[in-house]
């Protein structure tokens, strides 16, 4: 009789680490602007090129030097899969690379040629699309309370997009590509996530390499650029992407999508408190709605975490 609660407790502990991984990924991404602002004068495409190339170099070195046994184990595992499973893994890994590369390219185009607000709005729409895609493509179910939380998110995004209908189309395209990436990688969980991320970034690097000589600017020479770039690669690319993929092993893509709201909310707080940007009443109300929707959507998990915390205090 004692095994059932123990098994339930262990399952809850496993779930908690996946939630923490997703929360940490989007919490980290929320501070991305602090690394981007100092190099705002450099072309966005150059930042993208060097971000991808340096990410590939660092990840490959990490895997080859420190994770040789993991590479051998995963290669042996891959060889033992049936041909159909191998094909699925390859399609999901390389297809995910194409979707992620498209997302990065389109996002840069939107920010440079449409508006920064359209880019920001995209990542507010993305959680909604992730939830919808997961519902139809992965058959992930949501409770009535969670659908209510999604509805609140829709209302907040509509309020934020008022008087910017021209931007909505571009925002939808950016949001849809990242939502598809999340949903596709939810099914791609057979192999080591750090290796899978390495392969995806390597594939992206090979895709953009022919465009580098044509579209890149002069080679940056300032230490500031490379210092910020290293920070972007390590703290805002490799670590959060890995945490994001790891979280998808244990929780639904819809849940990961809703937790994504942490990112724009931190961005909002930084813009307001650090960069002293102005905000109107509608924007403030919309972000409060988003915060409420995140809490409602994850109410069950939040209550479980509070319960565990209370039990630990009682034991102590």
PDB file of N, CA, C and O in Angstrom, residues 90-131:
ATOM      1  N   UNK A  90      15.117  11.463 -37.939  1.00  0.00           N
ATOM      2  CA  UNK A  90      15.827  12.334 -38.885  1.00  0.00           C
ATOM      3  C   UNK A  90      14.927  13.462 -39.379  1.00  0.00           C
ATOM      4  O   UNK A  90      15.344  14.624 -39.445  1.00  0.00           O
ATOM      5  N   UNK A  91      13.687  13.119 -39.732  1.00  0.00           N
ATOM      6  CA  UNK A  91      12.753  14.132 -40.238  1.00  0.00           C
ATOM      7  C   UNK A  91      12.452  15.179 -39.161  1.00  0.00           C
ATOM      8  O   UNK A  91      12.414  16.381 -39.439  1.00  0.00           O
ATOM      9  N   UNK A  92      12.216  14.718 -37.936  1.00  0.00           N
ATOM     10  CA  UNK A  92      11.891  15.649 -36.852  1.00  0.00           C
ATOM     11  C   UNK A  92      13.085  16.526 -36.480  1.00  0.00           C
ATOM     12  O   UNK A  92      12.929  17.717 -36.206  1.00  0.00           O
ATOM     13  N   UNK A  93      14.296  15.951 -36.498  1.00  0.00           N
ATOM     14  CA  UNK A  93      15.495  16.713 -36.146  1.00  0.00           C
ATOM     15  C   UNK A  93      15.826  17.741 -37.223  1.00  0.00           C
ATOM     16  O   UNK A  93      15.994  18.933 -36.941  1.00  0.00           O
ATOM     17  N   UNK A  94      15.911  17.284 -38.485  1.00  0.00           N
ATOM     18  CA  UNK A  94      16.266  18.198 -39.574  1.00  0.00           C
ATOM     19  C   UNK A  94      15.108  19.135 -39.904  1.00  0.00           C
ATOM     20  O   UNK A  94      15.322  20.312 -40.216  1.00  0.00           O
ATOM     21  N   UNK A  95      13.877  18.611 -39.816  1.00  0.00           N
ATOM     22  CA  UNK A  95      12.708  19.467 -40.036  1.00  0.00           C
ATOM     23  C   UNK A  95      12.620  20.552 -38.976  1.00  0.00           C
ATOM     24  O   UNK A  95      12.299  21.708 -39.270  1.00  0.00           O
ATOM     25  N   UNK A  96      12.939  20.180 -37.713  1.00  0.00           N
ATOM     26  CA  UNK A  96      12.976  21.165 -36.646  1.00  0.00           C
ATOM     27  C   UNK A  96      14.016  22.240 -36.899  1.00  0.00           C
ATOM     28  O   UNK A  96      13.800  23.415 -36.597  1.00  0.00           O
ATOM     29  N   UNK A  97      15.157  21.832 -37.493  1.00  0.00           N
ATOM     30  CA  UNK A  97      16.200  22.805 -37.847  1.00  0.00           C
ATOM     31  C   UNK A  97      15.679  23.817 -38.855  1.00  0.00           C
ATOM     32  O   UNK A  97      15.912  25.027 -38.716  1.00  0.00           O
ATOM     33  N   UNK A  98      14.987  23.334 -39.884  1.00  0.00           N
ATOM     34  CA  UNK A  98      14.436  24.225 -40.915  1.00  0.00           C
ATOM     35  C   UNK A  98      13.427  25.200 -40.319  1.00  0.00           C
ATOM     36  O   UNK A  98      13.424  26.390 -40.654  1.00  0.00           O
ATOM     37  N   UNK A  99      12.565  24.679 -39.442  1.00  0.00           N
ATOM     38  CA  UNK A  99      11.544  25.536 -38.821  1.00  0.00           C
ATOM     39  C   UNK A  99      12.198  26.585 -37.933  1.00  0.00           C
ATOM     40  O   UNK A  99      11.830  27.763 -37.962  1.00  0.00           O
ATOM     41  N   UNK A 100      13.203  26.159 -37.145  1.00  0.00           N
ATOM     42  CA  UNK A 100      13.883  27.092 -36.247  1.00  0.00           C
ATOM     43  C   UNK A 100      14.650  28.157 -37.033  1.00  0.00           C
ATOM     44  O   UNK A 100      14.607  29.345 -36.695  1.00  0.00           O
ATOM     45  N   UNK A 101      15.330  27.728 -38.119  1.00  0.00           N
ATOM     46  CA  UNK A 101      16.055  28.691 -38.962  1.00  0.00           C
ATOM     47  C   UNK A 101      15.084  29.683 -39.593  1.00  0.00           C
ATOM     48  O   UNK A 101      15.363  30.888 -39.658  1.00  0.00           O
ATOM     49  N   UNK A 102      13.942  29.179 -40.055  1.00  0.00           N
ATOM     50  CA  UNK A 102      12.922  30.056 -40.647  1.00  0.00           C
ATOM     51  C   UNK A 102      12.431  31.066 -39.623  1.00  0.00           C
ATOM     52  O   UNK A 102      12.261  32.256 -39.926  1.00  0.00           O
ATOM     53  N   UNK A 103      12.218  30.602 -38.400  1.00  0.00           N
ATOM     54  CA  UNK A 103      11.753  31.480 -37.334  1.00  0.00           C
ATOM     55  C   UNK A 103      12.747  32.606 -37.072  1.00  0.00           C
ATOM     56  O   UNK A 103      12.368  33.778 -36.974  1.00  0.00           O
ATOM     57  N   UNK A 104      14.024  32.264 -36.991  1.00  0.00           N
ATOM     58  CA  UNK A 104      15.046  33.284 -36.731  1.00  0.00           C
ATOM     59  C   UNK A 104      15.143  34.291 -37.874  1.00  0.00           C
ATOM     60  O   UNK A 104      15.230  35.486 -37.651  1.00  0.00           O
ATOM     61  N   UNK A 105      15.120  33.777 -39.117  1.00  0.00           N
ATOM     62  CA  UNK A 105      15.217  34.666 -40.281  1.00  0.00           C
ATOM     63  C   UNK A 105      14.012  35.600 -40.364  1.00  0.00           C
ATOM     64  O   UNK A 105      14.158  36.812 -40.582  1.00  0.00           O
ATOM     65  N   UNK A 106      12.810  35.031 -40.223  1.00  0.00           N
ATOM     66  CA  UNK A 106      11.591  35.830 -40.335  1.00  0.00           C
ATOM     67  C   UNK A 106      11.519  36.855 -39.209  1.00  0.00           C
ATOM     68  O   UNK A 106      11.113  38.005 -39.414  1.00  0.00           O
ATOM     69  N   UNK A 107      11.942  36.451 -38.004  1.00  0.00           N
ATOM     70  CA  UNK A 107      11.924  37.375 -36.865  1.00  0.00           C
ATOM     71  C   UNK A 107      12.819  38.581 -37.140  1.00  0.00           C
ATOM     72  O   UNK A 107      12.432  39.726 -36.876  1.00  0.00           O
ATOM     73  N   UNK A 108      14.000  38.329 -37.686  1.00  0.00           N
ATOM     74  CA  UNK A 108      14.917  39.435 -38.006  1.00  0.00           C
ATOM     75  C   UNK A 108      14.316  40.347 -39.077  1.00  0.00           C
ATOM     76  O   UNK A 108      14.387  41.573 -38.986  1.00  0.00           O
ATOM     77  N   UNK A 109      13.691  39.734 -40.083  1.00  0.00           N
ATOM     78  CA  UNK A 109      13.044  40.530 -41.134  1.00  0.00           C
ATOM     79  C   UNK A 109      11.956  41.414 -40.535  1.00  0.00           C
ATOM     80  O   UNK A 109      11.845  42.600 -40.858  1.00  0.00           O
ATOM     81  N   UNK A 110      11.126  40.842 -39.668  1.00  0.00           N
ATOM     82  CA  UNK A 110      10.018  41.585 -39.057  1.00  0.00           C
ATOM     83  C   UNK A 110      10.548  42.750 -38.215  1.00  0.00           C
ATOM     84  O   UNK A 110      10.058  43.876 -38.320  1.00  0.00           O
ATOM     85  N   UNK A 111      11.565  42.477 -37.396  1.00  0.00           N
ATOM     86  CA  UNK A 111      12.111  43.527 -36.530  1.00  0.00           C
ATOM     87  C   UNK A 111      12.744  44.644 -37.361  1.00  0.00           C
ATOM     88  O   UNK A 111      12.591  45.831 -37.059  1.00  0.00           O
ATOM     89  N   UNK A 112      13.456  44.265 -38.446  1.00  0.00           N
ATOM     90  CA  UNK A 112      14.176  45.256 -39.252  1.00  0.00           C
ATOM     91  C   UNK A 112      13.293  45.999 -40.252  1.00  0.00           C
ATOM     92  O   UNK A 112      13.556  47.165 -40.562  1.00  0.00           O
ATOM     93  N   UNK A 113      12.261  45.336 -40.781  1.00  0.00           N
ATOM     94  CA  UNK A 113      11.503  45.911 -41.887  1.00  0.00           C
ATOM     95  C   UNK A 113      10.007  46.126 -41.612  1.00  0.00           C
ATOM     96  O   UNK A 113       9.320  46.744 -42.425  1.00  0.00           O
ATOM     97  N   UNK A 114       9.518  45.612 -40.495  1.00  0.00           N
ATOM     98  CA  UNK A 114       8.101  45.823 -40.162  1.00  0.00           C
ATOM     99  C   UNK A 114       8.026  46.696 -38.907  1.00  0.00           C
ATOM    100  O   UNK A 114       7.757  47.888 -39.004  1.00  0.00           O
ATOM    101  N   UNK A 115       8.255  46.105 -37.760  1.00  0.00           N
ATOM    102  CA  UNK A 115       8.324  46.880 -36.512  1.00  0.00           C
ATOM    103  C   UNK A 115       8.784  45.982 -35.382  1.00  0.00           C
ATOM    104  O   UNK A 115       8.593  44.758 -35.422  1.00  0.00           O
ATOM    105  N   UNK A 116       9.386  46.598 -34.386  1.00  0.00           N
ATOM    106  CA  UNK A 116       9.814  45.851 -33.204  1.00  0.00           C
ATOM    107  C   UNK A 116       8.598  45.322 -32.457  1.00  0.00           C
ATOM    108  O   UNK A 116       8.606  44.221 -31.901  1.00  0.00           O
ATOM    109  N   UNK A 117       7.513  46.105 -32.454  1.00  0.00           N
ATOM    110  CA  UNK A 117       6.295  45.685 -31.765  1.00  0.00           C
ATOM    111  C   UNK A 117       5.722  44.411 -32.370  1.00  0.00           C
ATOM    112  O   UNK A 117       5.200  43.563 -31.660  1.00  0.00           O
ATOM    113  N   UNK A 118       5.828  44.278 -33.707  1.00  0.00           N
ATOM    114  CA  UNK A 118       5.337  43.067 -34.364  1.00  0.00           C
ATOM    115  C   UNK A 118       6.125  41.853 -33.905  1.00  0.00           C
ATOM    116  O   UNK A 118       5.568  40.764 -33.701  1.00  0.00           O
ATOM    117  N   UNK A 119       7.444  42.026 -33.731  1.00  0.00           N
ATOM    118  CA  UNK A 119       8.270  40.938 -33.234  1.00  0.00           C
ATOM    119  C   UNK A 119       7.915  40.558 -31.815  1.00  0.00           C
ATOM    120  O   UNK A 119       7.849  39.375 -31.464  1.00  0.00           O
ATOM    121  N   UNK A 120       7.669  41.558 -30.978  1.00  0.00           N
ATOM    122  CA  UNK A 120       7.289  41.299 -29.588  1.00  0.00           C
ATOM    123  C   UNK A 120       5.916  40.634 -29.507  1.00  0.00           C
ATOM    124  O   UNK A 120       5.701  39.707 -28.719  1.00  0.00           O
ATOM    125  N   UNK A 121       4.988  41.117 -30.323  1.00  0.00           N
ATOM    126  CA  UNK A 121       3.641  40.556 -30.334  1.00  0.00           C
ATOM    127  C   UNK A 121       3.657  39.093 -30.747  1.00  0.00           C
ATOM    128  O   UNK A 121       2.849  38.285 -30.268  1.00  0.00           O
ATOM    129  N   UNK A 122       4.617  38.728 -31.617  1.00  0.00           N
ATOM    130  CA  UNK A 122       4.704  37.340 -32.096  1.00  0.00           C
ATOM    131  C   UNK A 122       4.848  36.367 -30.940  1.00  0.00           C
ATOM    132  O   UNK A 122       4.212  35.299 -30.914  1.00  0.00           O
ATOM    133  N   UNK A 123       5.683  36.721 -29.967  1.00  0.00           N
ATOM    134  CA  UNK A 123       5.928  35.804 -28.855  1.00  0.00           C
ATOM    135  C   UNK A 123       4.871  35.900 -27.765  1.00  0.00           C
ATOM    136  O   UNK A 123       4.922  35.161 -26.777  1.00  0.00           O
ATOM    137  N   UNK A 124       3.905  36.782 -27.954  1.00  0.00           N
ATOM    138  CA  UNK A 124       2.708  36.761 -27.122  1.00  0.00           C
ATOM    139  C   UNK A 124       1.630  35.890 -27.769  1.00  0.00           C
ATOM    140  O   UNK A 124       0.821  35.261 -27.088  1.00  0.00           O
ATOM    141  N   UNK A 125       1.635  35.856 -29.116  1.00  0.00           N
ATOM    142  CA  UNK A 125       0.687  35.008 -29.841  1.00  0.00           C
ATOM    143  C   UNK A 125       1.136  33.547 -29.832  1.00  0.00           C
ATOM    144  O   UNK A 125       0.326  32.631 -29.826  1.00  0.00           O
ATOM    145  N   UNK A 126       2.462  33.335 -29.797  1.00  0.00           N
ATOM    146  CA  UNK A 126       3.028  31.994 -29.909  1.00  0.00           C
ATOM    147  C   UNK A 126       2.459  30.968 -28.919  1.00  0.00           C
ATOM    148  O   UNK A 126       2.126  29.847 -29.313  1.00  0.00           O
ATOM    149  N   UNK A 127       2.324  31.296 -27.627  1.00  0.00           N
ATOM    150  CA  UNK A 127       1.759  30.306 -26.700  1.00  0.00           C
ATOM    151  C   UNK A 127       0.355  29.858 -27.083  1.00  0.00           C
ATOM    152  O   UNK A 127      -0.008  28.690 -26.892  1.00  0.00           O
ATOM    153  N   UNK A 128      -0.440  30.784 -27.610  1.00  0.00           N
ATOM    154  CA  UNK A 128      -1.803  30.428 -28.022  1.00  0.00           C
ATOM    155  C   UNK A 128      -1.754  29.438 -29.184  1.00  0.00           C
ATOM    156  O   UNK A 128      -2.433  28.411 -29.181  1.00  0.00           O
ATOM    157  N   UNK A 129      -0.931  29.749 -30.192  1.00  0.00           N
ATOM    158  CA  UNK A 129      -0.808  28.853 -31.349  1.00  0.00           C
ATOM    159  C   UNK A 129      -0.217  27.509 -30.948  1.00  0.00           C
ATOM    160  O   UNK A 129      -0.614  26.468 -31.480  1.00  0.00           O
ATOM    161  N   UNK A 130       0.721  27.511 -30.005  1.00  0.00           N
ATOM    162  CA  UNK A 130       1.301  26.252 -29.530  1.00  0.00           C
ATOM    163  C   UNK A 130       0.225  25.371 -28.914  1.00  0.00           C
ATOM    164  O   UNK A 130       0.168  24.159 -29.165  1.00  0.00           O
ATOM    165  N   UNK A 131      -0.625  25.977 -28.114  1.00  0.00           N
ATOM    166  CA  UNK A 131      -1.716  25.235 -27.481  1.00  0.00           C
ATOM    167  C   UNK A 131      -2.674  24.669 -28.523  1.00  0.00           C
ATOM    168  O   UNK A 131      -3.092  23.507 -28.442  1.00  0.00           O
TER     169      UNK A 131
END
